[in-house]
XYZ file of C-alpha atoms in Angstrom:
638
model
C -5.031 -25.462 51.584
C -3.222 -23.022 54.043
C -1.575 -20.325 52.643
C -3.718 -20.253 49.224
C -1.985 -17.525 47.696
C 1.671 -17.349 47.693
C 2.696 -17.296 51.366
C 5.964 -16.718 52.310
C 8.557 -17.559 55.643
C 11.075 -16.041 56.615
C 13.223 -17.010 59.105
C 15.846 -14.894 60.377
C 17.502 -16.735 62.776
C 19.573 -16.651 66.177
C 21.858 -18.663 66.822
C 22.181 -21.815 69.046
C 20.727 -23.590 71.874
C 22.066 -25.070 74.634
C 21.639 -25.916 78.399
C 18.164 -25.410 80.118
C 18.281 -22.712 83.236
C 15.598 -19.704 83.170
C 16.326 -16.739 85.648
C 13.356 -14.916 86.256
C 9.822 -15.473 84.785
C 10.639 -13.131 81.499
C 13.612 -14.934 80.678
C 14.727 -17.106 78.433
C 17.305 -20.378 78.389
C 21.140 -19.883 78.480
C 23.039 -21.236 75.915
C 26.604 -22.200 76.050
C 28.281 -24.223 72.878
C 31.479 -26.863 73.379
C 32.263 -27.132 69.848
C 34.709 -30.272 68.502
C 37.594 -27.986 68.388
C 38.556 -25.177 70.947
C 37.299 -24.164 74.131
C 33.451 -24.085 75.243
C 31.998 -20.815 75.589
C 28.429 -19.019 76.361
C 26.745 -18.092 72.807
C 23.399 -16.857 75.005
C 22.282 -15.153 77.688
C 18.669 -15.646 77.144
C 16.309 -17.371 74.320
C 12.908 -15.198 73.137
C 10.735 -16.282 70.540
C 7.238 -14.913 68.955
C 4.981 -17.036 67.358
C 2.184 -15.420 65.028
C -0.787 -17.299 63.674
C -3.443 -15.999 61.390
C -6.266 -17.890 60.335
C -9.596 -15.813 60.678
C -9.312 -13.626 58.288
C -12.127 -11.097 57.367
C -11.927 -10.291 53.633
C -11.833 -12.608 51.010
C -8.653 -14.802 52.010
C -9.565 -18.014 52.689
C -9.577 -19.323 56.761
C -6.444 -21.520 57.708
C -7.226 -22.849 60.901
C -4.478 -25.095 60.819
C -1.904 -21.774 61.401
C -3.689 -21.112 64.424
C -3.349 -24.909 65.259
C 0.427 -24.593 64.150
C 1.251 -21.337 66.378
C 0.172 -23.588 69.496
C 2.072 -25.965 68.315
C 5.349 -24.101 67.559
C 5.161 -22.278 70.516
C 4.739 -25.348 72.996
C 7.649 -27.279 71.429
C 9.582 -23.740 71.614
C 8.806 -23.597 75.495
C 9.918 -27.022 76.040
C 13.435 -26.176 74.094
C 13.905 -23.399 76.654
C 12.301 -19.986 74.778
C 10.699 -17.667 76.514
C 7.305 -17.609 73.758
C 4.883 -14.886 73.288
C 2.252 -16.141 71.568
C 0.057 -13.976 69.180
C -3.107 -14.901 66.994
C -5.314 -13.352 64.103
C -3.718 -9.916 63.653
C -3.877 -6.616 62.222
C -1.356 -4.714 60.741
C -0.813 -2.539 63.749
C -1.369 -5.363 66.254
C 1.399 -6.899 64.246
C 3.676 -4.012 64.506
C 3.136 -3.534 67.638
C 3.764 -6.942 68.411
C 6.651 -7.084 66.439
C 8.436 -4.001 67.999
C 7.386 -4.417 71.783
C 9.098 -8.098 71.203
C 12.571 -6.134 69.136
C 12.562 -3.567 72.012
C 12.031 -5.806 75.173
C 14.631 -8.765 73.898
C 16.267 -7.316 70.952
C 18.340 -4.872 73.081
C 21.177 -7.295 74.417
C 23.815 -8.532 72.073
C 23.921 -12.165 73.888
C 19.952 -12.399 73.317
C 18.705 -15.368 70.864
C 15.536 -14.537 69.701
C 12.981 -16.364 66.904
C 10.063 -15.247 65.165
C 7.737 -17.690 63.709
C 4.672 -16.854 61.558
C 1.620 -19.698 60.489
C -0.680 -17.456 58.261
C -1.496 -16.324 54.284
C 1.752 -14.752 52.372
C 1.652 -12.952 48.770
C 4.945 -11.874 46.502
C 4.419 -9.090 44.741
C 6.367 -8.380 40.745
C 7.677 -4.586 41.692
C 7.651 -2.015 38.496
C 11.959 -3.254 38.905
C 10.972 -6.692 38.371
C 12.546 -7.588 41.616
C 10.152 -9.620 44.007
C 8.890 -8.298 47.520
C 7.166 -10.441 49.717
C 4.109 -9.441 52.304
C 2.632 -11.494 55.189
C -1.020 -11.058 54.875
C -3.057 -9.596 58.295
C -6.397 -10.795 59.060
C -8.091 -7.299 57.971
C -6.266 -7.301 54.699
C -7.981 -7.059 51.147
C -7.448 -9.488 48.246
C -4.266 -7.427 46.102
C -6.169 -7.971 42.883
C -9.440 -6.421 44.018
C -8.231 -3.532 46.325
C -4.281 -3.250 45.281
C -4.191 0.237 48.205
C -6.451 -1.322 50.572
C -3.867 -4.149 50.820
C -0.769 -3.054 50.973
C -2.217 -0.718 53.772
C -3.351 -3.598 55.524
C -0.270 -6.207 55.014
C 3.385 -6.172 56.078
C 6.201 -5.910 53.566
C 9.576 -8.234 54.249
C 11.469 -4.991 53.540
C 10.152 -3.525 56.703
C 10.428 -6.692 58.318
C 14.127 -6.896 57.400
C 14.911 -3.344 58.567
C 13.473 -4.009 62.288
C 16.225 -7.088 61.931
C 18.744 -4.948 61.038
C 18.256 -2.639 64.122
C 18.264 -5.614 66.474
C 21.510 -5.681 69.055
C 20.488 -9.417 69.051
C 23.728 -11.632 68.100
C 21.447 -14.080 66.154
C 17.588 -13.705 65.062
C 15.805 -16.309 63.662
C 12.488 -15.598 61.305
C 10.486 -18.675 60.442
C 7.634 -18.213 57.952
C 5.189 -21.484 57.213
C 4.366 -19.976 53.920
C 5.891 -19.520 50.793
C 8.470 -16.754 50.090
C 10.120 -15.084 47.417
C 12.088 -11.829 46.953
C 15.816 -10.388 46.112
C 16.320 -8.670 49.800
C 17.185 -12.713 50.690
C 20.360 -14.321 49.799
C 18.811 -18.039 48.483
C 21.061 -20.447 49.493
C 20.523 -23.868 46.697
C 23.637 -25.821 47.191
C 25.479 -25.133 50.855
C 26.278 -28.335 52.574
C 26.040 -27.606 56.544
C 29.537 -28.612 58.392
C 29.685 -29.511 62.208
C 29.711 -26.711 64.560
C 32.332 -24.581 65.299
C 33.411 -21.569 66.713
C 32.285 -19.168 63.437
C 28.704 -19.071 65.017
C 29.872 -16.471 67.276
C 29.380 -14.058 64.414
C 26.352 -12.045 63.795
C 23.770 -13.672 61.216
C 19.888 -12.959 60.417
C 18.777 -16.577 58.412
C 15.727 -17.627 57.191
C 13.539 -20.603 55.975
C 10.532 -20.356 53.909
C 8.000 -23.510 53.586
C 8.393 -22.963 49.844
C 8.714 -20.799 46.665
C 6.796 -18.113 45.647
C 3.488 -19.579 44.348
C 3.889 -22.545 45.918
C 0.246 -23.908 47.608
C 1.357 -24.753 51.185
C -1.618 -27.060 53.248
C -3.256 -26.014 55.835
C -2.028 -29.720 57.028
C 1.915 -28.078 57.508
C 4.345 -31.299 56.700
C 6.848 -28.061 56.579
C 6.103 -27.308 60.450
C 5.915 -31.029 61.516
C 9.459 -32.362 59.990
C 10.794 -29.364 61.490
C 9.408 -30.011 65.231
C 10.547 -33.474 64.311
C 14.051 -32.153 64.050
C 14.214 -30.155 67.045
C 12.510 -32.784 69.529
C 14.966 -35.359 68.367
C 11.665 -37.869 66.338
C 13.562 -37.211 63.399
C 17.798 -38.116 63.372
C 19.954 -35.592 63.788
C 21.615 -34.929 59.948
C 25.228 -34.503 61.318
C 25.786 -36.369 64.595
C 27.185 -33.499 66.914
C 24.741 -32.398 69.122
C 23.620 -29.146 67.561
C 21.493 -28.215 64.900
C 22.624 -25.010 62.666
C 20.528 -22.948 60.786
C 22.410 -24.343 57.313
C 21.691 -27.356 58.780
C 17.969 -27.584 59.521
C 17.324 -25.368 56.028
C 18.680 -28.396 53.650
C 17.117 -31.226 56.077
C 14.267 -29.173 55.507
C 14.507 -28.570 52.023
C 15.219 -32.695 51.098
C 12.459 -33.701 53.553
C 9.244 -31.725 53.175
C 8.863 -32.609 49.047
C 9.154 -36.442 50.251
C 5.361 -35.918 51.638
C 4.694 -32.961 49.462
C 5.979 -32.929 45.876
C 4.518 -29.561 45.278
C 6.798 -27.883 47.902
C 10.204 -26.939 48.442
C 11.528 -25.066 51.093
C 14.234 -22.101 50.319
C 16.586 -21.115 53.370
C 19.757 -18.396 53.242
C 20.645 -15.247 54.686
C 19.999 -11.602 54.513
C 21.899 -9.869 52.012
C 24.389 -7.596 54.580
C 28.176 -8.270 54.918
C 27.965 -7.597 58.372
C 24.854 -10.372 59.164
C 25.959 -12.745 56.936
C 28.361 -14.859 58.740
C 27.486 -16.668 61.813
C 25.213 -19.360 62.007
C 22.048 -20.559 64.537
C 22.473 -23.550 66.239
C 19.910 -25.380 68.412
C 20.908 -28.013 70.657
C 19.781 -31.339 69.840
C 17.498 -33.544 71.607
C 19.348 -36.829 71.552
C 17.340 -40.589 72.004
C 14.001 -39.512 71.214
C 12.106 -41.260 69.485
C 11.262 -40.388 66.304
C 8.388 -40.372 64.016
C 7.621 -39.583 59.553
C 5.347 -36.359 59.345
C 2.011 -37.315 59.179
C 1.219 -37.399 54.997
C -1.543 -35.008 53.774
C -4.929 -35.661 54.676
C -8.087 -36.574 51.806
C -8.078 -33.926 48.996
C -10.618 -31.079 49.799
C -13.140 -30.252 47.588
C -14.120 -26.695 46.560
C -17.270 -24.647 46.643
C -18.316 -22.015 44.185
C -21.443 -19.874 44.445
C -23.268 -17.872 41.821
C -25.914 -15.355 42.851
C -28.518 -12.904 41.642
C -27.754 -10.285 41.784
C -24.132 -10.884 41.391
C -22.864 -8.623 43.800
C -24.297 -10.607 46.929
C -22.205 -11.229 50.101
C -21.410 -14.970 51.034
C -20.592 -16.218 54.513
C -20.086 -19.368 55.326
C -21.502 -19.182 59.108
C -20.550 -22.613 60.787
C -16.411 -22.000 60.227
C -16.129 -18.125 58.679
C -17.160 -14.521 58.168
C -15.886 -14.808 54.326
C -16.001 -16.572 50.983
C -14.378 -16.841 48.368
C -14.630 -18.882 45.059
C -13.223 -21.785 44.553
C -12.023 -21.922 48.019
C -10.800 -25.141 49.302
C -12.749 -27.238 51.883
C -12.644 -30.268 53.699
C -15.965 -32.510 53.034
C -18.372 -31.638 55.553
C -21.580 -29.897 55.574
C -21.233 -25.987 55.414
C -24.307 -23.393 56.406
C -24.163 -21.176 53.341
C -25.681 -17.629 53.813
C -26.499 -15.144 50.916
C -27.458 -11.705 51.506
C -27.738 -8.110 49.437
C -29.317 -4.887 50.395
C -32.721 -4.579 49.258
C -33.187 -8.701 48.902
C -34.510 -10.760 51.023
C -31.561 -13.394 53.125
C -31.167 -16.752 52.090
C -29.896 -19.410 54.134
C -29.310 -23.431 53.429
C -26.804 -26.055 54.495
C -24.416 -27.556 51.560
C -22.997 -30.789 51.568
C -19.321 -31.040 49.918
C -17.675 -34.274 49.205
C -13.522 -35.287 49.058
C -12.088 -33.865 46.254
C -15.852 -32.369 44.673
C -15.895 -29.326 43.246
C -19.435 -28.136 43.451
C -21.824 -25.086 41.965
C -24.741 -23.700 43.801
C -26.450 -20.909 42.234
C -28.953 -19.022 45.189
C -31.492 -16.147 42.909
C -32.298 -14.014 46.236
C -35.770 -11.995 46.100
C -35.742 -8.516 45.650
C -37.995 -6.656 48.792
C -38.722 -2.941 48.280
C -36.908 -0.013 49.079
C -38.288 1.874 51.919
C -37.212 5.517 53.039
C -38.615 6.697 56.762
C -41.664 8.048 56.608
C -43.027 11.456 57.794
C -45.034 10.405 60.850
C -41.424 8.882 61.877
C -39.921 12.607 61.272
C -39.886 13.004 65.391
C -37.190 15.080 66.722
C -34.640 12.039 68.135
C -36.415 9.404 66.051
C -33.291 7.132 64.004
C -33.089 5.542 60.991
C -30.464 3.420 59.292
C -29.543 3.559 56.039
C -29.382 0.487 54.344
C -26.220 0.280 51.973
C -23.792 1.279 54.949
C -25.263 0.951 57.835
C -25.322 4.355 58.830
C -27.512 5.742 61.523
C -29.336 8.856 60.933
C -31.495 11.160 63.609
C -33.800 13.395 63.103
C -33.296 17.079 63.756
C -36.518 19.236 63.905
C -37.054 22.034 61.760
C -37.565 25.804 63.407
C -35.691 28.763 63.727
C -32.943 29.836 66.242
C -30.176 32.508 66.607
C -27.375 31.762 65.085
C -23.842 33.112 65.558
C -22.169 34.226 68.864
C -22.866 36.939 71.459
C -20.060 39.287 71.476
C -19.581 38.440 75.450
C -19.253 34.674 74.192
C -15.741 34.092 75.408
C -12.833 33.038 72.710
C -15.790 34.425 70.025
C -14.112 34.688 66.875
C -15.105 37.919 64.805
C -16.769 36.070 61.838
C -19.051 34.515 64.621
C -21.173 37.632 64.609
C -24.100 39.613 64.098
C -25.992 36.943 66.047
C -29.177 36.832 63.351
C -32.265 34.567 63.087
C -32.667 31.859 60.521
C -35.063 28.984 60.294
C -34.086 26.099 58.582
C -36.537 22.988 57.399
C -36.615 19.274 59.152
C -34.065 17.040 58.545
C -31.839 13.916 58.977
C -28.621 13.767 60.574
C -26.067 11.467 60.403
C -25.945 10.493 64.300
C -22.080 9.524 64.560
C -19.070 11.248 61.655
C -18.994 9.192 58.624
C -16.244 5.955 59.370
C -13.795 4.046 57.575
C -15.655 1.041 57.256
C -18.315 3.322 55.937
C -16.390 5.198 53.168
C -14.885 1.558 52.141
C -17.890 0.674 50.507
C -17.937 3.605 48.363
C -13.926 4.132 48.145
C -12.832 0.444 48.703
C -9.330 0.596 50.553
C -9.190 4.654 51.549
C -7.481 4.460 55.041
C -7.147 7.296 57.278
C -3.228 6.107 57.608
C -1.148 6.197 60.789
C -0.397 9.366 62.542
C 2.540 9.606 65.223
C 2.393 5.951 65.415
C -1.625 5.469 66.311
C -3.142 3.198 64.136
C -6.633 5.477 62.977
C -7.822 3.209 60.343
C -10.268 0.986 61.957
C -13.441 1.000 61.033
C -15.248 2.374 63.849
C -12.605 5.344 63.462
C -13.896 8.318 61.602
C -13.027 8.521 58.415
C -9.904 11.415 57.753
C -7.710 12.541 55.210
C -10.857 13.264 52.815
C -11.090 16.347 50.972
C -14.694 18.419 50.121
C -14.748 16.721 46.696
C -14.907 13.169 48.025
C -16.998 13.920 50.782
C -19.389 15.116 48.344
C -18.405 12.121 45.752
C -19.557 9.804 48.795
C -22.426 11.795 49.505
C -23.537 11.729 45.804
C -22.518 7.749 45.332
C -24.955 7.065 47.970
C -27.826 8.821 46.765
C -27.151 6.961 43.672
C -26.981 3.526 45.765
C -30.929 4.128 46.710
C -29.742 4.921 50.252
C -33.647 4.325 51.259
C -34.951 6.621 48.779
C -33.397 9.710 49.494
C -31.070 11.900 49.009
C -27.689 12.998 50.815
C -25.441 15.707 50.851
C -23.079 17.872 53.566
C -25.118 20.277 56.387
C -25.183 23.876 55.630
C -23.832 25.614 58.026
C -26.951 26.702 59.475
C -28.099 22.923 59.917
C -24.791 21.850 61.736
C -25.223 24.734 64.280
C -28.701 23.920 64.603
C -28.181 20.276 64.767
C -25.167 20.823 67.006
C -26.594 23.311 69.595
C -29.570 20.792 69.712
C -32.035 23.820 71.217
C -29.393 25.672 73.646
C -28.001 28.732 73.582
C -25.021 28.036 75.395
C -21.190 28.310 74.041
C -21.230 24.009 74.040
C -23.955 22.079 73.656
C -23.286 20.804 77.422
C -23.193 24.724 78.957
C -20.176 27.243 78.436
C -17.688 25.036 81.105
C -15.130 24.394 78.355
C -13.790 21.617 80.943
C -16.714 19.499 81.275
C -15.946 18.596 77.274
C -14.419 14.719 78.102
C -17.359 13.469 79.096
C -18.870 14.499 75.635
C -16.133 15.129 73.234
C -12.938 14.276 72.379
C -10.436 17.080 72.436
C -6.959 17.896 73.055
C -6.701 17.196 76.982
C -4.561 16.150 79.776
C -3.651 12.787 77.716
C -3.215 14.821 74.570
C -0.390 16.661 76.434
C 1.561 14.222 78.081
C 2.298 13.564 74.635
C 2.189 16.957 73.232
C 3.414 18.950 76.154
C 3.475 22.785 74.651
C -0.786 22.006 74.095
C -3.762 24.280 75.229
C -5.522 22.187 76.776
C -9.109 21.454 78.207
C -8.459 20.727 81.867
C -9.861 17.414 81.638
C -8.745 13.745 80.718
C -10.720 12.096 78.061
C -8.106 8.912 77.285
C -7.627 9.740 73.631
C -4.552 11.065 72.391
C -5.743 11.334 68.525
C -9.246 10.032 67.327
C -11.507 8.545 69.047
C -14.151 5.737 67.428
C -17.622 7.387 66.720
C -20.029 7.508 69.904
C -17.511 7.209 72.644
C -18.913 9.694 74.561
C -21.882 11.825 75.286
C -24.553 12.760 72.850
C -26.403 16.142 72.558
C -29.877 16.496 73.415
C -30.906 15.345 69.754
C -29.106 12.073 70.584
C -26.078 13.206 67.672
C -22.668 12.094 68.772
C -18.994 14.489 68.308
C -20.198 17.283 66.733
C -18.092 18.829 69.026
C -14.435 17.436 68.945
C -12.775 14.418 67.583
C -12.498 15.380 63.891
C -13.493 19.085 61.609
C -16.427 18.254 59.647
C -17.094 19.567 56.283
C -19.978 21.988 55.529
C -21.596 22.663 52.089
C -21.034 26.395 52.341
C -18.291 28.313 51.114
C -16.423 30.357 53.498
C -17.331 34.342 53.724
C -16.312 35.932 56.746
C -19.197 38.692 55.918
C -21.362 35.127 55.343
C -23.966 36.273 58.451
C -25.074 39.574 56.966
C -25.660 38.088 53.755
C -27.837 35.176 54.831
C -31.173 34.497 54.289
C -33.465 34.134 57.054
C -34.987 30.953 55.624
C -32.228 27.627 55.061
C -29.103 30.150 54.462
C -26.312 29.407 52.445
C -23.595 31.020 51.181
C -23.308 29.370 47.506
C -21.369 31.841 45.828
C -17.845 30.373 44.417
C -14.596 31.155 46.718
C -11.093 29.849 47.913
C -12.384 27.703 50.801
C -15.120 25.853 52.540
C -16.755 25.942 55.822
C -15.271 23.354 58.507
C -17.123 23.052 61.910
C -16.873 21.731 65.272
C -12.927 21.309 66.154
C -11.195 18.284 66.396
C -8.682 16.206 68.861
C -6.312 18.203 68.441
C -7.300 21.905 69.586
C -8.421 23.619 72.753
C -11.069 25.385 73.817
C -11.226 28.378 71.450
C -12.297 25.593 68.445
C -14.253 23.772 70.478
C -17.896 25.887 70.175
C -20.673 25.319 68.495
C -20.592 28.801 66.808
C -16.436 28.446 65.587
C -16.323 28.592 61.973
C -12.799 27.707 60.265
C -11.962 28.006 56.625
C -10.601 25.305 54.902
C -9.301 24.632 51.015
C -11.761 22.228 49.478
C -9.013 20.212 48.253
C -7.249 19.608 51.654
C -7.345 16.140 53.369
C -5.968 16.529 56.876
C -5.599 13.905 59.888
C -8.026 16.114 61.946
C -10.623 16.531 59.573
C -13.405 14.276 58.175
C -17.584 14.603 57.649
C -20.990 13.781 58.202
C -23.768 13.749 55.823
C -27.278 14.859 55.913
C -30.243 13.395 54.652
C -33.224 14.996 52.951
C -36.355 13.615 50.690
């Protein structure tokens, strides 16, 4: 089935079609109407459209590879009626946005533009605390609702912010076509209009829309909804009133009286948005007159479904030969599927499954358990990695010994709680080797994103993690030594371990010497791109090509083989803050444990110049803060 949960269209339309002539290769078809009555006149200057398809999704909705199938599809016929297409597939929220905006900006600007938007992909209406409706299209990234309710509305687009970017249009008409199924109250349902022949009320403004069916509505990946309506336009199917145009009114009741003849279970919705002043025009396309045409092709054989217990419960399921994902119950055509079964500290299973038409089948796969094991001591090698098993996190190891910590007082930009230089000596141990990511503190938080920030997207999950305060950091920390992590435990540096870790046996301001400019080959840090957007920035003299966060390991590592220590984000300490803190230490494994106001933060961030930027700049931060510059690494001990 495509669109498994409820999916919903939307189609907020342009207006009409008309004679083919392209100017230019980013423009779109002219259209001039000659309605019954009055004088002919030019409804278009140009004709835009943007397809979307989504079908490989990566977590937990099922794969419609028929809405990639269907964007192609769309977006030839749309080429052959004389739009200009941009053609998108298998998107993220911000790709989306992106996408969406670059296409509102370029071809939304001119009032005699046409544009359409199409999207093929997964849809889900959601019951606000108002009891009105509000519809989201589902992005490929995005979470199941019921299992991580913040994870997915971070990840999925709501039709209210889809509506907005159509309200901001200078585009006469705009057409939104969703091949899903819809519901909400920002849409003016239209049940009973009976479409008249053209005339000269298109000129008006109007934003229209068609969904492939109501909310909860199961709309196949096999779309009748997107075939009758290519039918339509291509002139296989007849023309419902013989005039030569097709209106939006039109094509949303042939549409709504067609599809259930090949699909009982679905019924198409069209109307308008609910504005006064986008109401009352109409979008026409020009007909296609003595084609042939030609039924939609009826469903194919029933698909079967596939569930799959497993011991321990909590195992991962792929199926390898067509997706990343599984889910229960998830409908299949018959076929033979190569089932995979894996958990951390079991052994991987793997077996082919045959599914029949219509079967619904049960496998149950018991996977055997394999013992932990934590790295041992001959491994405990300064440089020498290990990977932690429950997140895939890479740790090296930093030796033990003692050093001088603080800075000189000739250091330049030396801060005076940087001082008296002292000597401590702290014991052996493991380092995380990059700052911990989102994809990392998922597992643990399941849906904390670092959000957007000045319009950058900084939620992937190579990104590091932000926006987390010194009680989760230490919650994660603490979950993970409860997770068996490999048999140890985990916890944030000391301060005395993240200098030593960070100046990785130097004594110089940086771990790469005291040029504060040499810092983009081995840290990211406000810099020449930083202030083209930020022009009143101290900046390093240097151009690293990040304007906010970076993902882990994009540049340099110190001589331990650590990545950003320096730069990129703050990273929590378990120390709290005392600017006296160095004459109160310890020489062996310091650490200033005594309750205060704030924690230790080190190593700068993105953001900030070369005063921050040191491996002996300390910065005092409220354990309860979450910030866009700061995030964390953990340490490992056993």
């Amino acid at each position: 089935m495509k669109r498994l949960l409820p999916l919903f269209l939307l189609m907020l339309m342009p207006a009409v079609l008309a004679p083919f002539a392209v100017s230019g290769a980013e423009r779109g078809i002219g259209v001039t109407l000659r309605p019954p009555q009055g004088q002919p006149f030019r409804l278009y200057e140009d004709s835009y459209a943007l397809v979307v398809g989504n079908g490989r999704y990566t977590k937990g909705w099922d794969p419609l590879p028929g809405a990639l199938q269907d964007a192609d599809d769309v977006a030839a016929a749309l080429e052959r009626n004389g739009f200009s297409v941009t053609l998108k597939k298998d998107l993220t929220r911000s790709a989306f946005q992106g996408a969406l905006s670059e296409f509102s900006t370029k071809f939304g600007a001119k009032p005699e533009n046409r544009l359409l938007f199409y999207y093929a992909g997964h849809g889900y209406t959601q019951t606000l605390s108002t009891g009105e409706e509000l519809g989201f299209l589902v992005m490929t990234d995005a979470p199941a609702p019921d299992q991580d309710p913040y994870g997915f509305r971070l990840a999925s687009v709501d039709m209210q912010s889809i509506v907005t970017e159509a309200r901001i249009m200078n585009a006469k008409h705009v057409l939104f076509m969703f091949d899903s199924c819809f519901s909400g109250s920002i849409l003016n349902l239209r049940e009973r209009v009976v479409p008249q022949t053209v005339s000269d009320n298109v000129k008006y403004p109007v934003r229209q829309f068609i969904t492939a069916g109501r909310a909860n509505e199961p709309v196949p990946d096999h779309s009748v909804f997107k075939q009758a309506f290519l039918n339509l336009l291509e002139g296989r199917e007849r023309e419902p009133i013989p005039d030569g145009y097709i209106t939006g009114e039109e094509l949303g009741l042939f549409l709504k009286n067609k599809v259930p003849e090949y699909n009982p279970a679905q019924h198409p919705q069209y109307g308008k948005i609910r504005d006064p002043r986008l109401d009352q025009g109409d979008f026409v396309f020009l007909a296609q007159q003595g084609a042939e045409w030609s039924e939609p092709e009826p469903p194919g054989p029933k698909p079967g479904r596939l569930y799959v217990r497993t011991v321990p419960s909590n195992a991962a399921v792929r199926l390898l030969n067509i997706a990343p994902r599984f889910s229960q119950g998830m409908e299949l055509a018959a076929g033979r599927y190569h089932l995979e079964v894996s958990a951390e500290g079991y052994e991987e299973h793997e077996e082919w499954i045959d599914l029949g038409a219509g079967e619904d089948r049960d496998v149950e796969i018991r996977l055997t358990a394999v013992p932990k094991q934590a790295p041992p001591a001959a491994d405990a090698v300064p440089g020498k990695t290990w990977t932690e098993p429950v997140t895939g996190m890479e740790f090296v190891y930093v030796p033990g010994g003692c050093y001088e910590m603080g800075s000189p007082s000739g250091e330049k930009d030396r801060d005076s709680d940087e001082g008296l230089v002292h000597e401590v000596c702290v014991d052996g141990f493991w380092m995380g080797k990059t700052e911990v990511t989102n994809g990392q503190f998922r597992k643990f938080k399941g849906g904390h994103d670092s959000g957007d920030y000045q319009g950058n997207s900084l939620n992937g999950d190579d990104q590091p993690v932000v926006e987390v305060s010194w009680e989760e950091a230490k919650a994660f920390a603490q979950w993970l030594t409860r997770q068996g992590g490999g048999g140890g435990s985990f916890r944030l540096p000391t301060e005395a371990e993240w200098e030593n870790a960070c100046r990785a046996g130097t004594r110089t301001a940086r771990f790469w010497g005291d040029d504060p400019d040499e810092a983009c080959r081995y840290a990211n840090v406000a810099d020449r791109t930083a202030k083209r957007r930020w022009s009143d920035w101290t900046i390093h003299d240097c151009d690293d090509g990040y304007a906010v966060t970076a993902p882990v390991g994009s540049f340099r590592p110190n001589a331990f083989g650590i990545y950003d220590l320096l730069g990129n984000v703050w990273e929590w300490c378990e120390d709290w803050y005392d600017k006296d803190a160095y004459s109160k230490h310890a020489r062996n494994n310091p650490i200033v444990d005594a309750s205060g106001s704030n924690r230790v933060g080190r190593g700068g961030s993105w953001d900030l110049g070369p005063r921050f930027v040191r491996c002996a700049n300390r910065y005092l931060i409220s354990p309860g803060d979450g910030n866009f510059n700061l995030g964390f690494r953990l340490l490992r001990t056993d």
